PDB file of C-alpha atoms in Angstrom:
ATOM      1  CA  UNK X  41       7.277  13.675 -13.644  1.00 68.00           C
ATOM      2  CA  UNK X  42       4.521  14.810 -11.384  1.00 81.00           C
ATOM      3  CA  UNK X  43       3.590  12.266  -8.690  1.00 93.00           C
ATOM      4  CA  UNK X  44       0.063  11.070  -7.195  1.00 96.00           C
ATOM      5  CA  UNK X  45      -2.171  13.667  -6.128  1.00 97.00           C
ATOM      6  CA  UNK X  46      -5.091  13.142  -4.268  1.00 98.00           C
ATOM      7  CA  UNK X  47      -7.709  16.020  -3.359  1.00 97.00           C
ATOM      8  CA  UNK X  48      -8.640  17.134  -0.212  1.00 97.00           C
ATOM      9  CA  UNK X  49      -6.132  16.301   1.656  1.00 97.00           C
ATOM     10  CA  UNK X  50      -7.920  16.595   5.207  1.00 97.00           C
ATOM     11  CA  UNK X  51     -11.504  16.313   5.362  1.00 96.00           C
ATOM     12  CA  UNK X  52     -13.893  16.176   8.390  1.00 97.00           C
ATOM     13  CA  UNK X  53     -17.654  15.052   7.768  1.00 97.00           C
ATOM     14  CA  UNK X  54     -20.437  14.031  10.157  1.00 97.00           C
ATOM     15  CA  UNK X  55     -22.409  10.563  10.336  1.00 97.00           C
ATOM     16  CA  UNK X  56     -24.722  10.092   7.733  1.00 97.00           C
ATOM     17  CA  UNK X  57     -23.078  12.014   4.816  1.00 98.00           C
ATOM     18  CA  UNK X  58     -21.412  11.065   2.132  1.00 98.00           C
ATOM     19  CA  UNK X  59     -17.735  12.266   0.712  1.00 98.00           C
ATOM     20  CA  UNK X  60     -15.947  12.265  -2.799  1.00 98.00           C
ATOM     21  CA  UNK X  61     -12.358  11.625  -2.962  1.00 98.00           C
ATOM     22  CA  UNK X  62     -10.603  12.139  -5.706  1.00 98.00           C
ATOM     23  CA  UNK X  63      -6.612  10.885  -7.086  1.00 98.00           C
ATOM     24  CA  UNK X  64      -4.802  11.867 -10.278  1.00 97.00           C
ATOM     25  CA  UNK X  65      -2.334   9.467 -11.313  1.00 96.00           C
ATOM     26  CA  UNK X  66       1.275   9.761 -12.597  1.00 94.00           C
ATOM     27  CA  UNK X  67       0.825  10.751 -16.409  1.00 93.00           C
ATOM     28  CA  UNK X  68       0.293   7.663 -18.387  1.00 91.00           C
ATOM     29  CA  UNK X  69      -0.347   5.239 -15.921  1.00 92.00           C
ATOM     30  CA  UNK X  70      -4.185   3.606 -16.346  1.00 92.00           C
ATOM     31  CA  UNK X  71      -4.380   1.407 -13.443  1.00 93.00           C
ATOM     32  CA  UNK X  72      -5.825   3.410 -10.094  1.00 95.00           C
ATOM     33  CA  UNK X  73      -6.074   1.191  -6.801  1.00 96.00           C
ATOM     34  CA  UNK X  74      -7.804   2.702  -3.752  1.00 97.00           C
ATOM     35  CA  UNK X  75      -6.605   1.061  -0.007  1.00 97.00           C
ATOM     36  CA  UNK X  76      -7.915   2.609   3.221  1.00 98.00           C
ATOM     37  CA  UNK X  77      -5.228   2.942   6.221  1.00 97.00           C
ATOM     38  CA  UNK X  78      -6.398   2.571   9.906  1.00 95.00           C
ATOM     39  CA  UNK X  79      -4.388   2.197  13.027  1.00 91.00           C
ATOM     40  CA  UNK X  80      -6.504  -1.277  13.254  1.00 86.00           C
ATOM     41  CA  UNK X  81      -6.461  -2.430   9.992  1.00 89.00           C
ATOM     42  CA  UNK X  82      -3.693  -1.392   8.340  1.00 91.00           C
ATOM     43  CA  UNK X  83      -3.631  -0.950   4.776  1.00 95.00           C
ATOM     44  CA  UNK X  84      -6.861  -2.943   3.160  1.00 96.00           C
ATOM     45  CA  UNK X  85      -7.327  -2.704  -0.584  1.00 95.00           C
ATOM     46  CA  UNK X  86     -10.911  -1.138  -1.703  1.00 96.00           C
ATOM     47  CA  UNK X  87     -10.908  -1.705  -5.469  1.00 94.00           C
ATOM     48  CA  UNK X  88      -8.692  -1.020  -8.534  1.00 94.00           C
ATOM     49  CA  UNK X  89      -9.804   0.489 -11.852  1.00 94.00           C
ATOM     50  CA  UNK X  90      -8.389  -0.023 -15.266  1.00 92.00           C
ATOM     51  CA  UNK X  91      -9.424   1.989 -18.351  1.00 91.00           C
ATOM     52  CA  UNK X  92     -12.790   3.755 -16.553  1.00 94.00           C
ATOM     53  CA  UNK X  93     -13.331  -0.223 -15.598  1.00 94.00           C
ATOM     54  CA  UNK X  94     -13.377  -2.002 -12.262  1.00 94.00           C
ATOM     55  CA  UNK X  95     -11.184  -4.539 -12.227  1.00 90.00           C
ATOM     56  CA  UNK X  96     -10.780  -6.061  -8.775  1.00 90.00           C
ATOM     57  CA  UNK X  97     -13.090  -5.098  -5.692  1.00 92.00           C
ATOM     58  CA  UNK X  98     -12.006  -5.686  -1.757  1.00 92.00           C
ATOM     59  CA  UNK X  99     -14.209  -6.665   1.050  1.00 93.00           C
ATOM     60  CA  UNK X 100     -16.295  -2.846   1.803  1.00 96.00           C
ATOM     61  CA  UNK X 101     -19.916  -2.837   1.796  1.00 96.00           C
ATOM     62  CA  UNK X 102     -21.443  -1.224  -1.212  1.00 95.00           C
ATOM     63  CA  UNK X 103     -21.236   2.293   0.268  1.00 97.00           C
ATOM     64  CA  UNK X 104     -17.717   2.705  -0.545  1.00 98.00           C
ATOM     65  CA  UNK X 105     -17.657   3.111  -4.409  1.00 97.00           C
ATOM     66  CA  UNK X 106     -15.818   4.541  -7.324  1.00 97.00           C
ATOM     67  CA  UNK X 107     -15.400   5.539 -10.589  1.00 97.00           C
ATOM     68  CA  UNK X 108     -12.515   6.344 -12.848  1.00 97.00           C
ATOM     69  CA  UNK X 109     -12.550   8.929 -15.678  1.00 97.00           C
ATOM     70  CA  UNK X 110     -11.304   8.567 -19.493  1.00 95.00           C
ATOM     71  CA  UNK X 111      -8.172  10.731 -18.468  1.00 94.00           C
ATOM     72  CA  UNK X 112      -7.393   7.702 -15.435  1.00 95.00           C
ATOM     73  CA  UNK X 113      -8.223  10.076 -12.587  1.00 97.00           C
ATOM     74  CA  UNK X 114     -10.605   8.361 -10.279  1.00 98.00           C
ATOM     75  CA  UNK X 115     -13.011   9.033  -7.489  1.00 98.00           C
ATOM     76  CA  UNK X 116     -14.073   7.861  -4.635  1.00 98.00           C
ATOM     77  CA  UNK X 117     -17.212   7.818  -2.763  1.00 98.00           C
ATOM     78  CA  UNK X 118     -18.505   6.930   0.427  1.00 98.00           C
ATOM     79  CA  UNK X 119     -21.981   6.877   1.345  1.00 95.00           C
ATOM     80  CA  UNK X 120     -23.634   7.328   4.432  1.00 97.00           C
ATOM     81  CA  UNK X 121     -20.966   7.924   6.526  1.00 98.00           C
ATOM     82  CA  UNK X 122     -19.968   5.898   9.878  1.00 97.00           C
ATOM     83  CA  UNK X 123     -17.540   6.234  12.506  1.00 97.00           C
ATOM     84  CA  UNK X 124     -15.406   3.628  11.725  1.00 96.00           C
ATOM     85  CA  UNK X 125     -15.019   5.254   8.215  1.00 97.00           C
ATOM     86  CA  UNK X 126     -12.455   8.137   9.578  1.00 97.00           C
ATOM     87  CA  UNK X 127      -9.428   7.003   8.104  1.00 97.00           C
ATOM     88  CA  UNK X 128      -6.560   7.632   5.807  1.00 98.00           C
ATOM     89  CA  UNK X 129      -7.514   6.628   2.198  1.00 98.00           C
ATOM     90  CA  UNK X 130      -4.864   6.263  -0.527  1.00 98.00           C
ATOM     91  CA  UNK X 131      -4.586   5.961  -3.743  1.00 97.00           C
ATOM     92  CA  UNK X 132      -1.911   4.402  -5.909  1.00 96.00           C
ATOM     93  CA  UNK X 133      -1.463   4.185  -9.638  1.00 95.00           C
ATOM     94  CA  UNK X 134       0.662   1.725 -11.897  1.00 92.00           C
ATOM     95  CA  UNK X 135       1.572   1.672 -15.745  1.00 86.00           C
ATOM     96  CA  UNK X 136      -0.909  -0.499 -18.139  1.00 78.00           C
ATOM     97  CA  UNK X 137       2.424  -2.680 -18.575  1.00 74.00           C
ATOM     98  CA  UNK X 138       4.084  -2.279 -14.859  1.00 74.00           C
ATOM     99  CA  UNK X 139       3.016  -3.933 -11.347  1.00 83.00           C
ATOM    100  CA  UNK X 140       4.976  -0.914  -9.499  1.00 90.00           C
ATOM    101  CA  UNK X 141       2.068   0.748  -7.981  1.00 93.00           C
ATOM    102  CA  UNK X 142       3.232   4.257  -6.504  1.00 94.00           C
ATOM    103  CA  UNK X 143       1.094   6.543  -3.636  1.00 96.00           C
ATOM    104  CA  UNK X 144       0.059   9.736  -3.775  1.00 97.00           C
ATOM    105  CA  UNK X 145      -0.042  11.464  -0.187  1.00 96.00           C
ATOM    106  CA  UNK X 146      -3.849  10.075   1.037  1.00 97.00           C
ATOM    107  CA  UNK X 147      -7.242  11.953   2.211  1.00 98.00           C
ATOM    108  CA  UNK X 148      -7.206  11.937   5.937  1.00 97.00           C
ATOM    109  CA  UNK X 149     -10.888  11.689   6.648  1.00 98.00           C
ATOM    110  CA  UNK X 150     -12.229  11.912   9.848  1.00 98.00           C
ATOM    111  CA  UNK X 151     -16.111  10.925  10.540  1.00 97.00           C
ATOM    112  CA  UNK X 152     -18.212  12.971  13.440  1.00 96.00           C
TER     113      UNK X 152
ATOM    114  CA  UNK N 134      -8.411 -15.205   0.027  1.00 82.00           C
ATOM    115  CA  UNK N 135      -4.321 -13.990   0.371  1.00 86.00           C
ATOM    116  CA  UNK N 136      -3.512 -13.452   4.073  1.00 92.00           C
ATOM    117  CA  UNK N 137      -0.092 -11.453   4.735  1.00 97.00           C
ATOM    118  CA  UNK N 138       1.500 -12.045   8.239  1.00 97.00           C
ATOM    119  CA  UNK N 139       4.483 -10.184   9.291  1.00 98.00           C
ATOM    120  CA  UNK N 140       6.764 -10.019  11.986  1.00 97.00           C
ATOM    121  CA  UNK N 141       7.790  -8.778  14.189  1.00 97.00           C
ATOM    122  CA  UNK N 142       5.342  -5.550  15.037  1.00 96.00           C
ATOM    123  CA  UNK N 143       8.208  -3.743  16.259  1.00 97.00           C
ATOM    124  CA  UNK N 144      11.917  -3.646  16.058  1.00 98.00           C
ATOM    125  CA  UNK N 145      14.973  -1.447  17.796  1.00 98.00           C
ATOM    126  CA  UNK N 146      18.411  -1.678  16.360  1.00 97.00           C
ATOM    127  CA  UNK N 147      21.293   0.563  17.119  1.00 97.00           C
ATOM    128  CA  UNK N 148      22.616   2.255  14.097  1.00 97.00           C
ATOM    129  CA  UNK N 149      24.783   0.082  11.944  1.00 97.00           C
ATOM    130  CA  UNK N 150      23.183  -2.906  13.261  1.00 97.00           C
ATOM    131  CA  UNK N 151      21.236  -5.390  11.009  1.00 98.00           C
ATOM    132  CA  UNK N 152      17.797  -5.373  10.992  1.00 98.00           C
ATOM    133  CA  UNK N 153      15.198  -8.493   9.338  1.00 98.00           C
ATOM    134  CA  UNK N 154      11.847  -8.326   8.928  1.00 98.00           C
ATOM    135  CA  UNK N 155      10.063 -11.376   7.733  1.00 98.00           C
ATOM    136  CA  UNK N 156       6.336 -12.109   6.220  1.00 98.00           C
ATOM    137  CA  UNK N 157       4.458 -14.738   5.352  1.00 98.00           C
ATOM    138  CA  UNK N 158       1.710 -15.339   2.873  1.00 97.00           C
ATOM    139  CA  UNK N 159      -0.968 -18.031   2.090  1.00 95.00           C
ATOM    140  CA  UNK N 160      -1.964 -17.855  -1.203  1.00 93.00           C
ATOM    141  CA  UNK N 161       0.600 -20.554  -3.950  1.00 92.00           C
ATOM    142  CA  UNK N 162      -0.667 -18.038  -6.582  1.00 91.00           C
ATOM    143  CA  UNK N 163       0.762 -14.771  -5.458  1.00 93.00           C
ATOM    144  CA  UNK N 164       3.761 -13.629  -7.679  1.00 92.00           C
ATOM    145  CA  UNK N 165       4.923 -10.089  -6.644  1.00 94.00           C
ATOM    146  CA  UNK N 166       6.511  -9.053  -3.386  1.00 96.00           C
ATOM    147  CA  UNK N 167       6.686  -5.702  -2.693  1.00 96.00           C
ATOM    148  CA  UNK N 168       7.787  -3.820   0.287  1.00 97.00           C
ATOM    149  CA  UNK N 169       7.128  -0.038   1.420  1.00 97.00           C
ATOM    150  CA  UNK N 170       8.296   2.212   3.841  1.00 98.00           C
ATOM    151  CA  UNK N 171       5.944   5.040   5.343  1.00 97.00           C
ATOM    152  CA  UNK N 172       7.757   7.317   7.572  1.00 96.00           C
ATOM    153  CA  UNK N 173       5.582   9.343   9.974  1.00 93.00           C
ATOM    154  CA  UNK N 174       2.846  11.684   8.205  1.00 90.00           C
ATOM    155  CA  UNK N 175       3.754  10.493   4.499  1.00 94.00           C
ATOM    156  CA  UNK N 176       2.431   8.157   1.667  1.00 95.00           C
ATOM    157  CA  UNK N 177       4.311   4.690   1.550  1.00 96.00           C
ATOM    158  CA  UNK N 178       7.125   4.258  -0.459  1.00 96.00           C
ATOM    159  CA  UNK N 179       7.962   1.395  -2.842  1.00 95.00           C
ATOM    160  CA  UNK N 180      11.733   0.613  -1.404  1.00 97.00           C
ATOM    161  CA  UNK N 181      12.366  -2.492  -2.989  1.00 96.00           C
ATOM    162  CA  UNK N 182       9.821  -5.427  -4.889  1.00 95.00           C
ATOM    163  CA  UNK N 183      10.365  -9.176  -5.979  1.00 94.00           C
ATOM    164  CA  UNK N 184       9.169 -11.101  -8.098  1.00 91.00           C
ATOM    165  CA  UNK N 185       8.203 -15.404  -7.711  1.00 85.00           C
ATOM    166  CA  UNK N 186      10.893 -16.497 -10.426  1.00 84.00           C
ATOM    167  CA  UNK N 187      13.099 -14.173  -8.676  1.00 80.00           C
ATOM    168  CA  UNK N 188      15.294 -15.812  -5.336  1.00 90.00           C
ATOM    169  CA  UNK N 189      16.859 -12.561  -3.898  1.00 94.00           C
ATOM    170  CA  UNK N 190      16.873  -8.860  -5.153  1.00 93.00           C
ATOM    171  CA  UNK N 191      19.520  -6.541  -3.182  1.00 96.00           C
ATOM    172  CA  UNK N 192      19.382  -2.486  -3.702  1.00 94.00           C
ATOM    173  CA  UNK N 193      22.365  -1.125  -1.727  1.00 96.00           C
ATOM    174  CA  UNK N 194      21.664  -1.972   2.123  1.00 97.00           C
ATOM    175  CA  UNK N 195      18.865  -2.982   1.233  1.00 98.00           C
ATOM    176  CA  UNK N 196      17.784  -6.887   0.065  1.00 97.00           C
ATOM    177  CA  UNK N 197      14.886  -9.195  -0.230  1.00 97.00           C
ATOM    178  CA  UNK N 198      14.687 -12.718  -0.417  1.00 96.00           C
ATOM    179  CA  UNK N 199      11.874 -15.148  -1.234  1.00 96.00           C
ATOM    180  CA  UNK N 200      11.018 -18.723   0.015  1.00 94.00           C
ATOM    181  CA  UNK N 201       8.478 -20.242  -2.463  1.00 93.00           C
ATOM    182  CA  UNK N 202       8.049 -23.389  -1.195  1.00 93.00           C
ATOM    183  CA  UNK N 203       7.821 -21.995   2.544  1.00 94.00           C
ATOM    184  CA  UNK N 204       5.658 -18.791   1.231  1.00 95.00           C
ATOM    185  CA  UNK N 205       7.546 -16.603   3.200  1.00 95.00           C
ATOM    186  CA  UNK N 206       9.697 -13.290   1.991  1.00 97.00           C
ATOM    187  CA  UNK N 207      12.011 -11.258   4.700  1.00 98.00           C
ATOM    188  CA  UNK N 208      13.243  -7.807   4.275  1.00 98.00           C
ATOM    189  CA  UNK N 209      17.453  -6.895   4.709  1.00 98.00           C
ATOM    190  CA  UNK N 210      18.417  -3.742   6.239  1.00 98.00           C
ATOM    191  CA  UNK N 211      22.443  -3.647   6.617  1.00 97.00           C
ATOM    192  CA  UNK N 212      23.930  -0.677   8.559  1.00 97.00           C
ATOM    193  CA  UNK N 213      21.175   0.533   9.555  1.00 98.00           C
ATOM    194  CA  UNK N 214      20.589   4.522  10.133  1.00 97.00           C
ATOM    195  CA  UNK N 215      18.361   7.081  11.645  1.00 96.00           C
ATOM    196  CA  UNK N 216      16.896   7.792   8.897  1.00 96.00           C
ATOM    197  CA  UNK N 217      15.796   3.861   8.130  1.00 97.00           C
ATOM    198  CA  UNK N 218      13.478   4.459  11.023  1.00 98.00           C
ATOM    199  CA  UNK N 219       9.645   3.933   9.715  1.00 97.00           C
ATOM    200  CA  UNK N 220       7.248   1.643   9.105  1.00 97.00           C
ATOM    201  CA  UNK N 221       7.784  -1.288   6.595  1.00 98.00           C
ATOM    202  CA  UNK N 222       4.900  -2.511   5.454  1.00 98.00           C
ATOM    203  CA  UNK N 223       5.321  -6.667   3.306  1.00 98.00           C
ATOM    204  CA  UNK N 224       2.310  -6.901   0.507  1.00 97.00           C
ATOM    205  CA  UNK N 225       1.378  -9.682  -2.055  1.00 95.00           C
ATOM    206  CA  UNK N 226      -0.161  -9.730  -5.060  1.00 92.00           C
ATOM    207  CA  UNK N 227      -0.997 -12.323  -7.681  1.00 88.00           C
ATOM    208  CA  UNK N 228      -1.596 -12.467 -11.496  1.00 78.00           C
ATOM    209  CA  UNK N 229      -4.316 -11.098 -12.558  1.00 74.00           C
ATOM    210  CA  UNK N 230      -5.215  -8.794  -9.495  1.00 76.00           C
ATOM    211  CA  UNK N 231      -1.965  -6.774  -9.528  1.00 76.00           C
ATOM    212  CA  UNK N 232      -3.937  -3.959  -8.832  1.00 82.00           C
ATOM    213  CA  UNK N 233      -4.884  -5.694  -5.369  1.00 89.00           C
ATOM    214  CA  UNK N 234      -2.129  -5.765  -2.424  1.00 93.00           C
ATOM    215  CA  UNK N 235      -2.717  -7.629   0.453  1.00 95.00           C
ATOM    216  CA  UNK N 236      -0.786  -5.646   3.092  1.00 96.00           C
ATOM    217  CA  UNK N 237       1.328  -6.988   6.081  1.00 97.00           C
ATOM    218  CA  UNK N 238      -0.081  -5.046   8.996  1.00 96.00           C
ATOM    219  CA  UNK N 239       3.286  -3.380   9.210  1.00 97.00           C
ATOM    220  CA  UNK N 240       6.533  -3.594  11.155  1.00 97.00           C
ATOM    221  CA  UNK N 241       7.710   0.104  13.081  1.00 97.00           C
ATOM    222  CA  UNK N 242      11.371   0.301  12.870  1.00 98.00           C
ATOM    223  CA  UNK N 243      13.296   2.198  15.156  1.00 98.00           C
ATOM    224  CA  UNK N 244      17.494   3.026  14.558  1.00 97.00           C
ATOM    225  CA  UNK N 245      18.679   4.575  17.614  1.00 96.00           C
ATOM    226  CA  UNK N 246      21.719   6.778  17.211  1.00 92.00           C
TER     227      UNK N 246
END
């Protein structure tokens, strides 16, 4: 069974624009969470979607943003980009019935 | 909200030694204990989870136990090897927001040979 993917996997932007992310979770798992990974922060959950719904949100400011699809992949967005937004962002996905949630490989995005 | 402390930052064992890495956690309600390993470059890695009705879980060299009363949860690593060196990251979740770990910031293991 295929794993996580995520798409790009590097990505360099400049302050002020915006970037889609997007993650493809293992076939027939529903549940997509999104955490971003800094040297400084570690690993801080960004939100988790369920059936094209959001289920749980972390503490970003409403630039960050997402979306899932009726197939479970999901997006990501971030608005208006900032410095401190360079970072690794990763996805993970889970069964409907299963708290195992499993990686895909990250977006390293780096903010200029 | 959850808060996830873990300790130590960094550890150096010589291969074959033991190695313990130990978190806390603030929140009565979490329920599921998982740990990951992310070796330089790559996504984490689910090595080994627990559960709150669970005491211990062991995998191999590898074992977890759990503390409920004292919200604390340490990480086993027996005979260590190179290839154990990474970073072990703790995380906590709780009914209900599954979907939402609360990381440890992440312990950087290092098995010299």
């Amino acid at each position: 069974k295929a794993g996580v993917t995520q798409t790009p996997r590097y990505l360099i932007k400049t302050r002020g624009q915006q970037v889609t992310l997007s993650c493809s979770p293992i076939s027939g798992h529903r549940s997509v969470s999104w955490y971003q990974q800094t040297p400084g922060q570690g690993l801080q959950f960004l939100f988790e979607y369920f059936s094209e719904t959001q289920r749980n949100k972390g503490n970003f400011p409403g630039r960050f943003s997402g979306r899932q699809f009726s197939n479970s992949r999901s997006e990501m967005n971030v608005s208006t980009l900032e410095l401190g937004d360079s970072a690794l962002y990763l996805c993970a996905s889970s069964l409907p019935t299963g708290i195992e949630q499993f990686f895909g490989p990250g977006t390293r995005l780096t903010v200029l | 909200g959850e808060n996830v402390e873990q300790h130590p930052s960094t550890l150096s064992v010589q291969e074959g030694d033991s190695a313990v890495i130990k978190c806390t956690y603030s929140d009565s309600a979490s329920n599921y204990f998982p740990w990951y390993k992310q070796e330089l470059g790559k996504r984490p890695q689910l090595i080994i989870d627990i559960r709150s009705n669970v005491g211990e879980k062991k995998d191999q060299r590898i074992a977890v136990t759990l503390n409920k009363t004292a919200k604390h949860f340490s990480l086993h690593i027996t005979e260590t090897q190179p290839e154990d060196s990474a970073v072990y990251f703790c995380a906590a979740s709780k009914r209900g927001s599954q979907g939402n770990l609360i990381f440890g910031k992440g312990t950087k293991l290092s098995v010299k040979p």
